[in-house]
Amino acid sequence: MNTTREIAVVIGSGSIGVAIARRAAVGKHLLLSDFDEDTMAGVAEQLRGEGHDVTTHRMDISDHHSVSALADSAAAMGEVTRVVVAAGVSPVQATTERVLHVDLLGTAYVLEEFGRVIAPGGTGVVIASMAGHMGDGFSKEVDHALAYTPTTELLDLPFLAPDQVGDSGQAYTLAKRANALRVQAAAVSWGGRGARVNCLSPGIISTPLAQDEMSGPFAAGYRTMITTSAAGRMGTPSEVGDIAAWLLSAGSSFVTGADLLIDGGVIAAMKAGQLG
């Protein structure tokens, strides 16, 4: 194993994943992973053209063995010093079951498997969503179960049965709340290896996924969120990339287990009663 080479793993080759990769992988070997091989290959070629050293690895984030194999491959390449989880599906794109398997369980798999290979001094960032901050929240018992239930037993929790969760929008909110809670819990085990991990909860960011949502059944609600928020606009992938780069850097060395909301003020307006 080449222990002198630093490996930056980016899971998800969408707009936000690419924006973070451009910052997180400078001077490191980028291991780019996605389920969609064609999209991943196109992004890898683009990043190579920009001067990055890139290897691709197809992976299904909802499959434990697939995630474990990615972690093993990354560790065999060098010291894993950066891990970014930017893969996911939106409520318009997927069923309740798919959202739970990809956005909730998949993230838990990554935190667990990369928690055993992350190098001392390494850092991780999970991309969640402002959706996890919406509503009245969940009981302490539910929050604790989402944070600490063993990953292999997570979807066996009664309240995570699809008929109990509800539609894909409710599944998405629950999954993103779980992401932040799992990151906070993982900060303890990652810390035991001298590593850090944090969560980012973006609001409405101008990506193809957001455009799908903007043309879906909740389009009017999204437009209202944008116009009512303090920023009055959608965010950009580069803005998420800049903040992720800070969380991945030595400049944030005292930050771990945190969930940073970057939504232009949507949740603030919601809590103030401006959005209903």
Coordinates of C-alpha atoms in Angstrom, one line a residue:
M1 CA 0.0 0.0 0.0
N2 CA 1.2 3.5 -0.8
T3 CA 0.9 5.2 2.5
T4 CA 2.3 8.5 1.3
R5 CA -0.5 9.3 -1.1
E6 CA -3.5 11.0 0.3
I7 CA -6.9 9.9 -1.0
A8 CA -10.0 12.1 -1.2
V9 CA -13.2 10.1 -1.6
V10 CA -16.2 11.8 -3.1
I11 CA -19.4 9.8 -3.3
G12 CA -21.9 11.4 -5.7
S13 CA -20.9 13.0 -9.0
G14 CA -23.7 15.6 -9.0
S15 CA -23.2 19.4 -9.0
I16 CA -22.5 19.6 -5.3
G17 CA -20.2 16.6 -5.2
V18 CA -18.2 18.1 -8.1
A19 CA -18.0 21.5 -6.5
I20 CA -16.6 20.0 -3.3
A21 CA -14.2 17.7 -5.3
R22 CA -12.7 20.7 -7.0
R23 CA -11.7 21.9 -3.5
A24 CA -11.2 18.8 -1.4
A25 CA -9.0 16.9 -3.9
V26 CA -6.4 19.5 -4.8
G27 CA -3.0 17.8 -4.2
K28 CA -4.7 14.5 -3.5
H29 CA -5.8 11.5 -5.5
L30 CA -9.5 11.7 -6.0
L31 CA -11.5 8.5 -5.8
L32 CA -14.9 9.4 -7.3
S33 CA -17.8 7.0 -6.7
D34 CA -21.3 6.9 -8.0
F35 CA -24.0 4.5 -9.0
D36 CA -24.4 6.0 -12.5
E37 CA -21.3 5.0 -14.4
D38 CA -21.9 7.2 -17.4
T39 CA -22.3 10.4 -15.4
M40 CA -19.3 9.5 -13.2
A41 CA -17.1 8.9 -16.2
G42 CA -18.1 12.2 -17.7
V43 CA -17.4 14.1 -14.5
A44 CA -14.1 12.2 -14.0
E45 CA -12.9 13.2 -17.5
Q46 CA -13.9 16.9 -16.8
L47 CA -11.9 16.9 -13.6
R48 CA -8.9 15.3 -15.2
G49 CA -9.0 18.1 -17.7
E50 CA -8.8 20.5 -14.9
G51 CA -5.7 18.9 -13.5
H52 CA -7.1 16.4 -11.0
D53 CA -5.8 12.9 -10.6
V54 CA -9.0 10.8 -10.7
T55 CA -10.0 7.1 -10.3
T56 CA -13.6 6.0 -10.5
H57 CA -15.4 3.3 -8.6
R58 CA -19.0 2.3 -9.2
M59 CA -20.8 1.8 -5.9
D60 CA -24.4 1.4 -4.7
I61 CA -24.6 3.4 -1.5
S62 CA -27.7 1.4 -0.4
D63 CA -25.7 -1.9 -0.5
H64 CA -23.5 -2.5 2.6
H65 CA -21.1 -4.8 0.8
S66 CA -20.7 -2.2 -2.0
V67 CA -19.9 0.6 0.4
S68 CA -17.5 -1.7 2.4
A69 CA -15.7 -2.6 -0.9
L70 CA -15.3 1.1 -1.7
A71 CA -13.8 1.8 1.7
D72 CA -11.4 -1.1 1.3
S73 CA -10.4 0.1 -2.2
A74 CA -9.8 3.6 -0.9
A75 CA -7.6 2.4 2.0
A76 CA -5.6 0.2 -0.4
M77 CA -4.7 3.3 -2.5
G78 CA -3.2 5.3 0.3
E79 CA -4.2 7.4 3.4
V80 CA -7.9 8.3 3.3
T81 CA -7.9 11.9 4.5
R82 CA -11.1 13.3 2.9
V83 CA -14.5 11.7 2.7
V84 CA -17.5 13.4 1.1
V85 CA -21.0 12.0 1.0
A86 CA -22.9 13.9 -1.7
A87 CA -25.1 11.1 -3.1
G88 CA -28.8 11.0 -2.7
V89 CA -32.2 11.1 -4.3
S90 CA -35.0 13.6 -3.9
P91 CA -38.7 13.0 -3.1
V92 CA -39.7 13.7 -6.7
Q93 CA -37.1 11.2 -8.0
A94 CA -37.8 8.2 -5.7
T95 CA -40.3 6.2 -3.6
T96 CA -40.4 6.3 0.1
E97 CA -38.5 3.0 0.2
R98 CA -35.8 4.2 -2.1
V99 CA -35.3 7.5 -0.1
L100 CA -34.9 5.5 3.1
H101 CA -32.4 3.1 1.5
V102 CA -30.3 5.7 -0.3
D103 CA -30.5 8.8 1.8
L104 CA -30.8 7.3 5.3
L105 CA -29.3 3.9 5.3
G106 CA -26.7 4.6 2.7
T107 CA -25.2 7.5 4.6
A108 CA -25.1 5.3 7.8
Y109 CA -23.2 2.7 5.8
V110 CA -20.6 5.2 4.7
L111 CA -20.1 6.7 8.1
E112 CA -19.6 3.2 9.5
E113 CA -17.3 1.8 6.8
F114 CA -15.1 4.8 6.4
G115 CA -15.0 5.2 10.1
R116 CA -12.7 2.2 10.1
V117 CA -10.3 3.4 7.4
I118 CA -10.2 7.2 7.8
A119 CA -6.6 8.3 8.5
P120 CA -5.6 10.2 11.7
G121 CA -6.2 13.9 10.9
G122 CA -8.7 13.0 8.2
T123 CA -12.1 14.8 7.8
G124 CA -15.5 14.0 6.4
V125 CA -18.5 15.9 5.3
V126 CA -22.0 14.6 4.8
I127 CA -24.4 16.6 2.6
A128 CA -27.9 16.5 4.3
S129 CA -30.6 19.1 3.7
M130 CA -32.5 21.9 5.4
A131 CA -35.5 19.5 5.2
G132 CA -34.0 17.9 8.4
H133 CA -34.7 21.1 10.2
M134 CA -38.3 21.4 9.1
G135 CA -41.4 20.7 11.2
D136 CA -41.6 20.2 15.0
G137 CA -38.8 17.6 15.1
F138 CA -39.0 14.1 16.6
S139 CA -39.1 12.8 20.2
K140 CA -35.9 12.2 22.1
E141 CA -36.5 8.4 21.8
V142 CA -36.7 8.6 18.0
D143 CA -33.7 10.9 17.7
H144 CA -31.7 8.5 19.9
A145 CA -32.8 5.5 17.8
L146 CA -31.9 7.3 14.5
A147 CA -28.4 8.2 15.9
Y148 CA -27.4 5.0 17.7
T149 CA -29.2 2.0 16.3
P150 CA -26.7 -0.4 14.7
T151 CA -26.7 0.2 11.0
T152 CA -27.8 -3.3 10.0
E153 CA -30.9 -2.9 12.3
L154 CA -31.7 0.6 11.3
L155 CA -34.5 0.0 8.8
D156 CA -36.0 -2.6 11.2
L157 CA -37.1 0.3 13.5
P158 CA -40.9 0.2 13.5
F159 CA -41.3 3.9 12.8
L160 CA -39.1 3.5 9.7
A161 CA -41.6 1.1 8.1
P162 CA -42.7 2.8 4.8
D163 CA -46.4 2.7 5.8
Q164 CA -45.4 4.5 9.1
V165 CA -43.2 7.0 7.4
G166 CA -45.6 8.2 4.8
D167 CA -44.8 9.7 1.4
S168 CA -41.4 10.3 -0.1
G169 CA -41.3 13.9 1.1
Q170 CA -41.8 12.7 4.7
A171 CA -39.1 10.1 4.2
Y172 CA -36.7 12.7 2.9
T173 CA -37.2 14.9 6.0
L174 CA -36.7 11.9 8.2
A175 CA -33.6 10.8 6.3
K176 CA -32.0 14.2 6.5
R177 CA -32.7 14.5 10.2
A178 CA -31.1 11.1 10.6
N179 CA -28.0 12.1 8.6
A180 CA -27.2 14.9 11.1
L181 CA -27.8 12.6 14.1
R182 CA -25.6 9.8 12.6
V183 CA -22.8 12.3 11.9
Q184 CA -23.0 13.5 15.5
A185 CA -22.8 10.0 16.8
A186 CA -20.0 9.1 14.3
A187 CA -17.9 12.0 15.5
V188 CA -17.2 10.0 18.6
S189 CA -15.9 6.9 16.8
W190 CA -14.1 8.9 14.1
G191 CA -12.6 11.0 16.9
G192 CA -11.1 7.8 18.4
R193 CA -9.0 7.6 15.2
G194 CA -8.1 11.3 15.4
A195 CA -10.5 12.2 12.6
R196 CA -13.4 14.6 12.3
V197 CA -16.8 14.4 10.5
N198 CA -19.5 17.1 10.0
C199 CA -22.8 17.6 8.3
L200 CA -23.9 20.3 5.9
S201 CA -27.6 21.0 5.4
P202 CA -28.1 23.1 2.2
G203 CA -31.3 24.8 1.3
I204 CA -32.5 25.2 -2.3
I205 CA -29.3 24.9 -4.3
S206 CA -29.4 25.4 -8.1
T207 CA -28.8 21.8 -9.2
P208 CA -30.5 19.4 -11.6
L209 CA -32.1 17.7 -8.6
A210 CA -33.5 21.1 -7.4
Q211 CA -34.8 21.8 -10.9
D212 CA -36.7 18.4 -10.7
E213 CA -38.2 19.6 -7.4
M214 CA -39.1 23.0 -8.9
S215 CA -41.1 21.3 -11.6
G216 CA -42.7 18.9 -9.3
P217 CA -45.9 19.0 -7.1
F218 CA -44.2 21.2 -4.5
A219 CA -42.9 23.8 -7.0
A220 CA -45.1 26.6 -5.6
G221 CA -43.8 25.9 -2.1
Y222 CA -40.2 26.1 -3.2
R223 CA -40.8 29.4 -5.0
T224 CA -42.4 30.8 -1.9
M225 CA -39.4 29.6 0.2
I226 CA -37.0 31.4 -2.1
T227 CA -38.9 34.7 -2.2
T228 CA -39.6 34.8 1.5
S229 CA -36.0 33.9 2.6
A230 CA -33.6 36.6 3.6
A231 CA -31.3 35.8 0.7
G232 CA -34.2 35.9 -1.8
R233 CA -32.5 33.5 -4.2
M234 CA -31.3 29.9 -4.7
G235 CA -27.8 29.0 -3.5
T236 CA -25.1 27.8 -5.8
P237 CA -23.0 24.6 -5.7
S238 CA -19.8 26.6 -5.4
E239 CA -21.1 28.2 -2.2
V240 CA -21.7 24.7 -0.7
G241 CA -18.3 23.7 -2.0
D242 CA -16.6 26.7 -0.2
I243 CA -18.2 25.9 3.1
A244 CA -17.4 22.2 2.8
A245 CA -13.8 23.0 2.0
W246 CA -13.6 24.9 5.2
L247 CA -15.0 22.0 7.2
L248 CA -12.5 19.7 5.5
S249 CA -9.6 22.0 6.3
A250 CA -7.4 22.6 9.3
G251 CA -9.1 25.9 9.8
S252 CA -12.1 24.0 11.3
S253 CA -10.1 21.7 13.5
F254 CA -12.3 22.4 16.6
V255 CA -15.5 21.5 14.7
T256 CA -16.8 17.9 14.6
G257 CA -20.2 16.4 15.0
A258 CA -21.8 19.6 13.8
D259 CA -24.6 20.2 11.4
L260 CA -24.3 23.5 9.5
L261 CA -27.5 24.9 8.0
I262 CA -26.8 26.9 4.8
D263 CA -30.2 27.8 3.4
G264 CA -30.3 31.6 2.8
G265 CA -32.6 32.0 5.8
V266 CA -35.5 29.7 4.7
I267 CA -35.7 27.9 8.1
A268 CA -35.4 31.2 9.9
A269 CA -38.4 32.5 8.0
M270 CA -40.3 29.3 8.7
K271 CA -39.6 29.5 12.4
A272 CA -40.7 33.1 12.4
G273 CA -44.0 32.0 11.0
Q274 CA -43.5 33.7 7.6
L275 CA -43.9 30.5 5.6
G276 CA -46.7 28.8 7.6

